[in-house]
Amino acid sequence: MTLKIGLLGLGTVGSGIPRILEEHKQKITQITGTEIVIAKALVKDEFEKQHLAVQYDIPLTTNIDEIIQDKEIQIVVELMGKIEPARSFILKALSNGKNVVTANKDLLAQHGRELIDCASENDCDLYYEASVAGGIPILRTITNSLAGDEVQRVLGIVNGTTNYMLTKMVSEKMTYDRALKQAQELGFAESNPTNDVDGIDAAYKMVILTQFCFGMDIELSDIEINGIRGLALEDIDMADRLGYVIKLIGSSEINDGHVSASVGPVLVPKQHPLASVLNEYNAVFINSTGVGQSMYYGPGAGSLPTATSVVGDIIEIGKNIKLKMTGRPFNVYHETKNLASDEEIISKYYFSLEVPDKVGQVLKFTEIFTRISISYDQIVQQQADGQRARIVIITHSMTKAQVRKVTAALKEVADFKLLATYKVLKD
Ligand code: HSE
């Protein structure tokens, strides 16, 4: 008996699938009780992928109907990325009774509910472990292993490109442009790296993680998103001097049933486990009432790591098909969305401020912070040349509403320039 799959896309991740199925054929057959065979692969250009077709004996097609209408294909694996035509192809596959595996975070974050509902209506499985943190088995861990736990906060370094760039900017003082170019050459970056550097890719992953951790379907617009564009080497240096490292952190947390999510540069204490996540590696750090603190670390992109997650999903579906148990959502946990207000979102903050280098300026901005009841944890004058002075403040905990107020007040002072406002992670 064989289980036939149809592959949509034979790119970086897609080409890892036949390799894994071949190299671990005996083990996979033992686990699923059936041999898994790629019946057909959809490609844009048959000639370009001919070497893979020959190497792994995969029939190629440029016509999606040859996969979706093929009655023998039970699982469709979508690895094309982007929204269209991936969304339409998945909906058609599900409507034709085919189970689906995808690594498409853009699609899941923006059209997840539509796809999940379509899968349920057709008694099909829809799995997407590889959509968050590529090779790290994080979604299955949350939905299965932490099913009896209560997650309070999930923090993620879930974009390899920006983590690689920040690592190089910190350790080698590499410029932003050069670091981005290297990340692109190494193949971590999205086809349009804007999504990486502006925090969008990380935000897609936080939408999915929020769904799994808190059962809530949040939208991209519910997330405060800031990228690393414009991050100054002075702030990286200052963070270092104060005992922190700047990371692009996705965060989602729940307080009194209210969820808040953000993506942005965050000052992470050097002793925090997330500070040790370097280069293109990803990590997801969870605070939960049962387990306490746990961190899941590994490669967030790349052919074999991501393809391994995809094959894990295929095997899971293979088992469900055998047990006639397909049709249960990957994550069953569901709660009504309830967003936290700005008064409920609390963090320590880092402010970098440029002021005239003359008498009375510290008093002037301290009056503003005092009026808004914000207390300093640390304050440092970084540079002062007789003209301008650069001041860095780390506050005690304050609300997002206070951040808005202080930011507006500082901007009103003609001589002041607010250079950066970042969250500071507590130990
Ligand atoms: N561009 C993504 C990253 C790839 O850099 O992490 C994996 O989603």
GROMACS .gro file of C-alpha atoms and ligand atoms in nm:
model
  435
    1MET     CA    1   0.000   0.000   0.000
    2THR     CA    2   0.127   0.348  -0.080
    3LEU     CA    3   0.024   0.695   0.031
    4LYS     CA    4   0.045   0.936  -0.260
    5ILE     CA    5   0.126   1.300  -0.218
    6GLY     CA    6   0.128   1.592  -0.459
    7LEU     CA    7   0.394   1.860  -0.413
    8LEU     CA    8   0.326   2.221  -0.507
    9GLY     CA    9   0.671   2.370  -0.550
   10LEU     CA   10   1.016   2.215  -0.575
   11GLY     CA   11   1.225   2.503  -0.445
   12THR     CA   12   1.446   2.527  -0.136
   13VAL     CA   13   1.205   2.343   0.096
   14GLY     CA   14   1.028   2.135  -0.171
   15SER     CA   15   1.351   1.974  -0.289
   16GLY     CA   16   1.423   1.860   0.069
   17ILE     CA   17   1.104   1.646   0.079
   18PRO     CA   18   1.205   1.371  -0.171
   19ARG     CA   19   1.548   1.357  -0.013
   20ILE     CA   20   1.405   1.294   0.337
   21LEU     CA   21   1.142   1.047   0.210
   22GLU     CA   22   1.416   0.850   0.032
   23GLU     CA   23   1.683   0.864   0.304
   24HIS     CA   24   1.442   0.765   0.583
   25LYS     CA   25   1.210   0.545   0.380
   26GLN     CA   26   1.232   0.240   0.606
   27LYS     CA   27   1.169   0.435   0.925
   28ILE     CA   28   0.880   0.634   0.777
   29THR     CA   29   0.716   0.319   0.637
   30GLN     CA   30   0.746   0.155   0.978
   31ILE     CA   31   0.582   0.452   1.153
   32THR     CA   32   0.297   0.507   0.908
   33GLY     CA   33   0.255   0.145   0.795
   34THR     CA   34   0.261   0.265   0.437
   35GLU     CA   35   0.513   0.384   0.182
   36ILE     CA   36   0.491   0.758   0.104
   37VAL     CA   37   0.539   0.841  -0.262
   38ILE     CA   38   0.549   1.173  -0.443
   39ALA     CA   39   0.298   1.110  -0.722
   40LYS     CA   40   0.347   1.448  -0.890
   41ALA     CA   41   0.512   1.784  -0.838
   42LEU     CA   42   0.379   2.114  -0.968
   43VAL     CA   43   0.658   2.338  -1.098
   44LYS     CA   44   0.674   2.661  -1.297
   45ASP     CA   45   0.935   2.532  -1.537
   46GLU     CA   46   0.971   2.157  -1.598
   47PHE     CA   47   1.308   2.197  -1.767
   48GLU     CA   48   1.457   2.382  -1.471
   49LYS     CA   49   1.358   2.104  -1.225
   50GLN     CA   50   1.440   1.812  -1.456
   51HIS     CA   51   1.746   1.708  -1.253
   52LEU     CA   52   1.531   1.660  -0.939
   53ALA     CA   53   1.264   1.475  -1.138
   54VAL     CA   54   1.525   1.231  -1.267
   55GLN     CA   55   1.714   1.197  -0.938
   56TYR     CA   56   1.402   1.112  -0.736
   57ASP     CA   57   1.177   0.977  -1.012
   58ILE     CA   58   0.909   1.244  -0.968
   59PRO     CA   59   0.665   1.317  -1.253
   60LEU     CA   60   0.645   1.695  -1.306
   61THR     CA   61   0.350   1.903  -1.417
   62THR     CA   62   0.272   2.269  -1.473
   63ASN     CA   63  -0.103   2.207  -1.443
   64ILE     CA   64  -0.248   2.217  -1.089
   65ASP     CA   65  -0.555   2.014  -1.196
   66GLU     CA   66  -0.333   1.713  -1.257
   67ILE     CA   67  -0.275   1.707  -0.881
   68ILE     CA   68  -0.606   1.834  -0.748
   69GLN     CA   69  -0.814   1.607  -0.974
   70ASP     CA   70  -0.596   1.301  -0.919
   71LYS     CA   71  -0.812   1.070  -0.708
   72GLU     CA   72  -0.513   0.873  -0.581
   73ILE     CA   73  -0.340   1.174  -0.425
   74GLN     CA   74  -0.442   1.202  -0.059
   75ILE     CA   75  -0.211   1.477   0.062
   76VAL     CA   76  -0.123   1.804  -0.112
   77VAL     CA   77   0.192   1.975   0.015
   78GLU     CA   78   0.198   2.347  -0.064
   79LEU     CA   79   0.547   2.498  -0.066
   80MET     CA   80   0.505   2.782  -0.312
   81GLY     CA   81   0.472   3.063  -0.058
   82LYS     CA   82   0.287   3.398  -0.094
   83ILE     CA   83  -0.092   3.432  -0.096
   84GLU     CA   84  -0.210   3.360  -0.450
   85PRO     CA   85  -0.232   3.115  -0.612
   86ALA     CA   86  -0.141   2.916  -0.298
   87ARG     CA   87  -0.468   3.007  -0.122
   88SER     CA   88  -0.690   2.903  -0.416
   89PHE     CA   89  -0.494   2.582  -0.470
   90ILE     CA   90  -0.525   2.483  -0.102
   91LEU     CA   91  -0.898   2.561  -0.095
   92LYS     CA   92  -0.952   2.356  -0.411
   93ALA     CA   93  -0.746   2.068  -0.273
   94LEU     CA   94  -0.942   2.066   0.055
   95SER     CA   95  -1.274   2.090  -0.130
   96ASN     CA   96  -1.165   1.785  -0.331
   97GLY     CA   97  -1.111   1.594  -0.007
   98LYS     CA   98  -0.734   1.619   0.000
   99ASN     CA   99  -0.541   1.674   0.321
  100VAL     CA  100  -0.299   1.964   0.311
  101VAL     CA  101   0.042   2.044   0.455
  102THR     CA  102   0.182   2.394   0.412
  103ALA     CA  103   0.473   2.602   0.539
  104ASN     CA  104   0.306   2.923   0.429
  105LYS     CA  105   0.303   3.166   0.726
  106ASP     CA  106   0.187   3.465   0.517
  107LEU     CA  107  -0.119   3.267   0.415
  108LEU     CA  108  -0.194   3.115   0.756
  109ALA     CA  109  -0.160   3.451   0.929
  110GLN     CA  110  -0.392   3.629   0.686
  111HIS     CA  111  -0.638   3.360   0.576
  112GLY     CA  112  -0.592   3.093   0.842
  113ARG     CA  113  -0.955   3.081   0.961
  114GLU     CA  114  -1.089   3.041   0.606
  115LEU     CA  115  -0.852   2.751   0.539
  116ILE     CA  116  -0.910   2.584   0.878
  117ASP     CA  117  -1.291   2.605   0.832
  118CYS     CA  118  -1.264   2.466   0.480
  119ALA     CA  119  -1.053   2.174   0.609
  120SER     CA  120  -1.308   2.096   0.883
  121GLU     CA  121  -1.603   2.113   0.642
  122ASN     CA  122  -1.433   1.858   0.421
  123ASP     CA  123  -1.309   1.632   0.704
  124CYS     CA  124  -0.953   1.699   0.598
  125ASP     CA  125  -0.635   1.763   0.791
  126LEU     CA  126  -0.451   2.093   0.750
  127TYR     CA  127  -0.108   2.100   0.916
  128TYR     CA  128   0.149   2.379   0.912
  129GLU     CA  129   0.423   2.306   1.165
  130ALA     CA  130   0.691   2.454   0.937
  131SER     CA  131   0.518   2.792   0.917
  132VAL     CA  132   0.666   2.908   1.250
  133ALA     CA  133   1.038   2.877   1.325
  134GLY     CA  134   1.102   2.630   1.038
  135GLY     CA  135   1.280   2.333   1.194
  136ILE     CA  136   1.167   2.386   1.556
  137PRO     CA  137   0.869   2.161   1.639
  138ILE     CA  138   0.694   2.441   1.827
  139LEU     CA  139   0.329   2.430   1.717
  140ARG     CA  140   0.286   2.059   1.789
  141THR     CA  141   0.461   2.111   2.124
  142ILE     CA  142   0.218   2.387   2.223
  143THR     CA  143  -0.095   2.210   2.102
  144ASN     CA  144   0.000   1.863   2.234
  145SER     CA  145   0.266   1.872   2.503
  146LEU     CA  146   0.150   2.198   2.663
  147ALA     CA  147  -0.222   2.120   2.623
  148GLY     CA  148  -0.255   2.088   3.000
  149ASP     CA  149  -0.055   2.401   3.073
  150GLU     CA  150  -0.155   2.767   3.076
  151VAL     CA  151   0.072   2.987   2.865
  152GLN     CA  152   0.110   3.340   2.999
  153ARG     CA  153   0.359   3.480   2.752
  154VAL     CA  154   0.535   3.366   2.437
  155LEU     CA  155   0.847   3.545   2.314
  156GLY     CA  156   1.007   3.460   1.985
  157ILE     CA  157   1.315   3.525   1.783
  158VAL     CA  158   1.125   3.402   1.481
  159ASN     CA  159   1.298   3.577   1.195
  160GLY     CA  160   1.637   3.436   1.105
  161THR     CA  161   1.730   3.716   0.865
  162THR     CA  162   1.707   3.995   1.122
  163ASN     CA  163   1.867   3.784   1.395
  164TYR     CA  164   2.158   3.715   1.160
  165MET     CA  165   2.185   4.085   1.076
  166LEU     CA  166   2.173   4.198   1.440
  167THR     CA  167   2.432   3.936   1.540
  168LYS     CA  168   2.671   4.063   1.272
  169MET     CA  169   2.600   4.429   1.356
  170VAL     CA  170   2.678   4.361   1.724
  171SER     CA  171   2.974   4.126   1.699
  172GLU     CA  172   3.145   4.250   1.383
  173LYS     CA  173   3.011   4.607   1.369
  174MET     CA  174   2.891   4.517   1.020
  175THR     CA  175   2.675   4.776   0.848
  176TYR     CA  176   2.303   4.716   0.808
  177ASP     CA  177   2.325   4.692   0.426
  178ARG     CA  178   2.612   4.446   0.424
  179ALA     CA  179   2.448   4.227   0.689
  180LEU     CA  180   2.124   4.217   0.485
  181LYS     CA  181   2.314   4.128   0.168
  182GLN     CA  182   2.487   3.840   0.346
  183ALA     CA  183   2.156   3.709   0.485
  184GLN     CA  184   2.011   3.716   0.133
  185GLU     CA  185   2.312   3.534  -0.010
  186LEU     CA  186   2.279   3.267   0.258
  187GLY     CA  187   1.915   3.216   0.157
  188PHE     CA  188   1.737   3.305   0.484
  189ALA     CA  189   1.566   3.619   0.359
  190GLU     CA  190   1.219   3.634   0.204
  191SER     CA  191   1.203   3.701  -0.171
  192ASN     CA  192   1.114   4.054  -0.065
  193PRO     CA  193   1.333   4.116   0.244
  194THR     CA  194   1.115   4.412   0.341
  195ASN     CA  195   0.898   4.158   0.522
  196ASP     CA  196   1.201   4.048   0.724
  197VAL     CA  197   1.351   4.385   0.818
  198ASP     CA  198   1.018   4.557   0.883
  199GLY     CA  199   0.903   4.284   1.122
  200ILE     CA  200   0.613   4.160   0.905
  201ASP     CA  201   0.744   3.803   0.872
  202ALA     CA  202   0.786   3.784   1.251
  203ALA     CA  203   0.437   3.930   1.297
  204TYR     CA  204   0.285   3.656   1.075
  205LYS     CA  205   0.446   3.399   1.303
  206MET     CA  206   0.317   3.578   1.616
  207VAL     CA  207  -0.038   3.563   1.474
  208ILE     CA  208  -0.002   3.183   1.452
  209LEU     CA  209   0.171   3.150   1.791
  210THR     CA  210  -0.105   3.361   1.953
  211GLN     CA  211  -0.364   3.128   1.802
  212PHE     CA  212  -0.189   2.823   1.946
  213CYS     CA  213  -0.098   2.970   2.287
  214PHE     CA  214  -0.415   3.164   2.365
  215GLY     CA  215  -0.671   3.026   2.115
  216MET     CA  216  -0.734   3.376   1.979
  217ASP     CA  217  -0.745   3.469   1.611
  218ILE     CA  218  -0.567   3.803   1.609
  219GLU     CA  219  -0.495   3.999   1.292
  220LEU     CA  220  -0.180   4.165   1.174
  221SER     CA  221  -0.337   4.503   1.254
  222ASP     CA  222  -0.374   4.396   1.621
  223ILE     CA  223   0.006   4.374   1.649
  224GLU     CA  224   0.230   4.672   1.713
  225ILE     CA  225   0.499   4.612   1.450
  226ASN     CA  226   0.840   4.777   1.430
  227GLY     CA  227   1.132   4.646   1.230
  228ILE     CA  228   1.508   4.696   1.254
  229ARG     CA  229   1.538   4.951   0.973
  230GLY     CA  230   1.713   5.258   1.113
  231LEU     CA  231   1.845   5.082   1.422
  232ALA     CA  232   2.151   5.287   1.518
  233LEU     CA  233   2.488   5.138   1.605
  234GLU     CA  234   2.494   5.389   1.894
  235ASP     CA  235   2.190   5.217   2.047
  236ILE     CA  236   2.344   4.873   1.996
  237ASP     CA  237   2.660   5.000   2.173
  238MET     CA  238   2.465   5.166   2.451
  239ALA     CA  239   2.256   4.854   2.510
  240ASP     CA  240   2.581   4.657   2.534
  241ARG     CA  241   2.726   4.898   2.792
  242LEU     CA  242   2.409   4.873   3.001
  243GLY     CA  243   2.410   4.491   2.998
  244TYR     CA  244   2.169   4.423   2.714
  245VAL     CA  245   2.166   4.295   2.360
  246ILE     CA  246   1.912   4.424   2.106
  247LYS     CA  247   1.704   4.149   1.939
  248LEU     CA  248   1.397   4.160   1.715
  249ILE     CA  249   1.145   4.000   1.950
  250GLY     CA  250   0.792   3.890   1.877
  251SER     CA  251   0.587   3.892   2.194
  252SER     CA  252   0.236   3.784   2.278
  253GLU     CA  253   0.098   3.775   2.628
  254ILE     CA  254  -0.225   3.746   2.815
  255ASN     CA  255  -0.330   3.936   3.126
  256ASP     CA  256  -0.677   3.889   3.278
  257GLY     CA  257  -0.791   3.729   2.952
  258HIS     CA  258  -0.670   4.025   2.743
  259VAL     CA  259  -0.406   3.959   2.479
  260SER     CA  260  -0.140   4.197   2.352
  261ALA     CA  261   0.113   4.126   2.079
  262SER     CA  262   0.406   4.319   1.939
  263VAL     CA  263   0.714   4.283   1.722
  264GLY     CA  264   1.008   4.516   1.757
  265PRO     CA  265   1.365   4.569   1.870
  266VAL     CA  266   1.387   4.482   2.239
  267LEU     CA  267   1.673   4.518   2.487
  268VAL     CA  268   1.726   4.166   2.618
  269PRO     CA  269   1.938   4.124   2.934
  270LYS     CA  270   2.262   3.946   2.842
  271GLN     CA  271   2.189   3.669   3.093
  272HIS     CA  272   1.846   3.592   2.942
  273PRO     CA  273   1.843   3.268   2.733
  274LEU     CA  274   1.715   3.460   2.427
  275ALA     CA  275   2.033   3.673   2.429
  276SER     CA  276   2.236   3.364   2.341
  277VAL     CA  277   2.038   3.296   2.022
  278LEU     CA  278   2.277   3.402   1.748
  279ASN     CA  279   2.300   3.427   1.370
  280GLU     CA  280   2.007   3.283   1.175
  281TYR     CA  281   1.887   3.067   1.463
  282ASN     CA  282   1.535   3.100   1.603
  283ALA     CA  283   1.399   3.043   1.952
  284VAL     CA  284   1.061   3.050   2.120
  285PHE     CA  285   1.056   3.124   2.493
  286ILE     CA  286   0.741   3.038   2.685
  287ASN     CA  287   0.629   3.136   3.034
  288SER     CA  288   0.354   2.905   3.155
  289THR     CA  289   0.203   2.824   3.492
  290GLY     CA  290   0.285   2.452   3.480
  291VAL     CA  291   0.624   2.413   3.314
  292GLY     CA  292   0.743   2.761   3.416
  293GLN     CA  293   1.004   2.879   3.168
  294SER     CA  294   1.089   2.675   2.859
  295MET     CA  295   1.282   2.761   2.546
  296TYR     CA  296   1.273   2.587   2.208
  297TYR     CA  297   1.576   2.656   1.992
  298GLY     CA  298   1.680   2.563   1.641
  299PRO     CA  299   1.703   2.661   1.276
  300GLY     CA  300   1.414   2.876   1.159
  301ALA     CA  301   1.470   2.831   0.787
  302GLY     CA  302   1.666   2.625   0.538
  303SER     CA  303   1.588   2.328   0.317
  304LEU     CA  304   1.636   2.024   0.541
  305PRO     CA  305   1.518   2.175   0.874
  306THR     CA  306   1.196   2.309   0.721
  307ALA     CA  307   1.140   1.999   0.505
  308THR     CA  308   1.180   1.783   0.817
  309SER     CA  309   0.889   1.969   0.982
  310VAL     CA  310   0.683   1.927   0.663
  311VAL     CA  311   0.754   1.553   0.651
  312GLY     CA  312   0.654   1.531   1.021
  313ASP     CA  313   0.315   1.675   0.921
  314ILE     CA  314   0.284   1.433   0.627
  315ILE     CA  315   0.354   1.139   0.860
  316GLU     CA  316   0.098   1.266   1.113
  317ILE     CA  317  -0.166   1.284   0.839
  318GLY     CA  318  -0.060   0.939   0.716
  319LYS     CA  319  -0.136   0.801   1.063
  320ASN     CA  320  -0.470   0.987   1.075
  321ILE     CA  321  -0.572   0.850   0.735
  322LYS     CA  322  -0.498   0.497   0.856
  323LEU     CA  323  -0.706   0.552   1.171
  324LYS     CA  324  -0.980   0.727   0.967
  325MET     CA  325  -0.937   1.028   1.195
  326THR     CA  326  -0.872   1.318   0.961
  327GLY     CA  327  -1.063   1.646   0.994
  328ARG     CA  328  -0.960   1.760   1.342
  329PRO     CA  329  -0.799   2.107   1.336
  330PHE     CA  330  -0.424   2.123   1.406
  331ASN     CA  331  -0.514   2.348   1.701
  332VAL     CA  332  -0.856   2.294   1.855
  333TYR     CA  333  -0.820   2.552   2.136
  334HIS     CA  334  -1.042   2.853   2.068
  335GLU     CA  335  -1.130   3.164   2.269
  336THR     CA  336  -1.302   3.487   2.170
  337LYS     CA  337  -1.050   3.757   2.081
  338ASN     CA  338  -1.009   4.006   2.362
  339LEU     CA  339  -0.742   4.270   2.313
  340ALA     CA  340  -0.565   4.448   2.598
  341SER     CA  341  -0.598   4.826   2.619
  342ASP     CA  342  -0.291   5.054   2.619
  343GLU     CA  343  -0.333   5.095   2.997
  344GLU     CA  344  -0.292   4.718   3.041
  345ILE     CA  345   0.024   4.678   2.832
  346ILE     CA  346   0.318   4.714   3.069
  347SER     CA  347   0.693   4.704   3.009
  348LYS     CA  348   1.020   4.873   3.094
  349TYR     CA  349   1.132   5.104   2.811
  350TYR     CA  350   1.453   5.244   2.663
  351PHE     CA  351   1.443   5.601   2.534
  352SER     CA  352   1.726   5.753   2.334
  353LEU     CA  353   1.702   6.131   2.324
  354GLU     CA  354   1.911   6.407   2.165
  355VAL     CA  355   1.898   6.741   2.348
  356PRO     CA  356   2.098   7.068   2.339
  357ASP     CA  357   2.421   7.038   2.539
  358LYS     CA  358   2.341   7.321   2.780
  359VAL     CA  359   2.216   7.386   3.132
  360GLY     CA  360   1.868   7.270   3.236
  361GLN     CA  361   1.791   7.007   2.972
  362VAL     CA  362   1.784   6.710   3.208
  363LEU     CA  363   1.545   6.901   3.430
  364LYS     CA  364   1.327   6.979   3.128
  365PHE     CA  365   1.274   6.619   3.018
  366THR     CA  366   1.264   6.493   3.377
  367GLU     CA  367   0.970   6.726   3.436
  368ILE     CA  368   0.792   6.558   3.144
  369PHE     CA  369   0.865   6.205   3.269
  370THR     CA  370   0.766   6.309   3.624
  371ARG     CA  371   0.438   6.464   3.509
  372ILE     CA  372   0.348   6.130   3.345
  373SER     CA  373   0.460   5.939   3.659
  374ILE     CA  374   0.744   5.755   3.492
  375SER     CA  375   1.037   5.657   3.707
  376TYR     CA  376   1.393   5.605   3.578
  377ASP     CA  377   1.584   5.284   3.631
  378GLN     CA  378   1.903   5.409   3.460
  379ILE     CA  379   2.005   5.733   3.289
  380VAL     CA  380   2.327   5.792   3.095
  381GLN     CA  381   2.466   6.082   2.894
  382GLN     CA  382   2.629   5.907   2.598
  383GLN     CA  383   2.783   6.191   2.397
  384ALA     CA  384   2.808   6.565   2.452
  385ASP     CA  385   3.005   6.791   2.218
  386GLY     CA  386   2.903   7.133   2.347
  387GLN     CA  387   2.624   7.146   2.088
  388ARG     CA  388   2.413   6.833   2.129
  389ALA     CA  389   2.399   6.565   2.395
  390ARG     CA  390   2.266   6.211   2.360
  391ILE     CA  391   2.081   6.084   2.664
  392VAL     CA  392   1.966   5.730   2.723
  393ILE     CA  393   1.699   5.644   2.978
  394ILE     CA  394   1.580   5.303   3.091
  395THR     CA  395   1.256   5.331   3.283
  396HIS     CA  396   1.088   5.118   3.543
  397SER     CA  397   0.768   4.948   3.426
  398MET     CA  398   0.527   5.181   3.250
  399THR     CA  399   0.214   5.142   3.038
  400LYS     CA  400   0.187   5.179   2.663
  401ALA     CA  401  -0.052   5.468   2.728
  402GLN     CA  402   0.228   5.644   2.920
  403VAL     CA  403   0.468   5.578   2.631
  404ARG     CA  404   0.228   5.754   2.397
  405LYS     CA  405   0.197   6.052   2.633
  406VAL     CA  406   0.569   6.093   2.698
  407THR     CA  407   0.652   6.052   2.329
  408ALA     CA  408   0.403   6.321   2.232
  409ALA     CA  409   0.530   6.556   2.505
  410LEU     CA  410   0.897   6.507   2.410
  411LYS     CA  411   0.816   6.572   2.044
  412GLU     CA  412   0.658   6.903   2.139
  413VAL     CA  413   0.989   7.037   2.271
  414ALA     CA  414   1.147   7.202   1.967
  415ASP     CA  415   1.509   7.136   2.065
  416PHE     CA  416   1.459   6.770   2.159
  417LYS     CA  417   1.485   6.479   1.918
  418LEU     CA  418   1.350   6.142   2.024
  419LEU     CA  419   1.581   5.896   1.845
  420ALA     CA  420   1.448   5.560   1.960
  421THR     CA  421   1.196   5.396   2.193
  422TYR     CA  422   1.240   5.024   2.256
  423LYS     CA  423   1.096   4.779   2.506
  424VAL     CA  424   1.330   4.638   2.770
  425LEU     CA  425   1.281   4.277   2.873
  426LYS     CA  426   1.291   4.206   3.245
  427ASP     CA  427   1.506   3.914   3.360
  428HSE     N1  428   1.268   3.489   0.599
  428HSE     C1  429   1.241   3.399   0.706
  428HSE     C2  430   1.349   3.421   0.812
  428HSE     C3  431   1.243   3.257   0.659
  428HSE     O1  432   1.445   3.494   0.788
  428HSE     O2  433   1.335   3.367   0.920
  428HSE     C4  434   1.169   3.162   0.747
  428HSE     O3  435   1.036   3.195   0.763
   0.00000   0.00000   0.00000
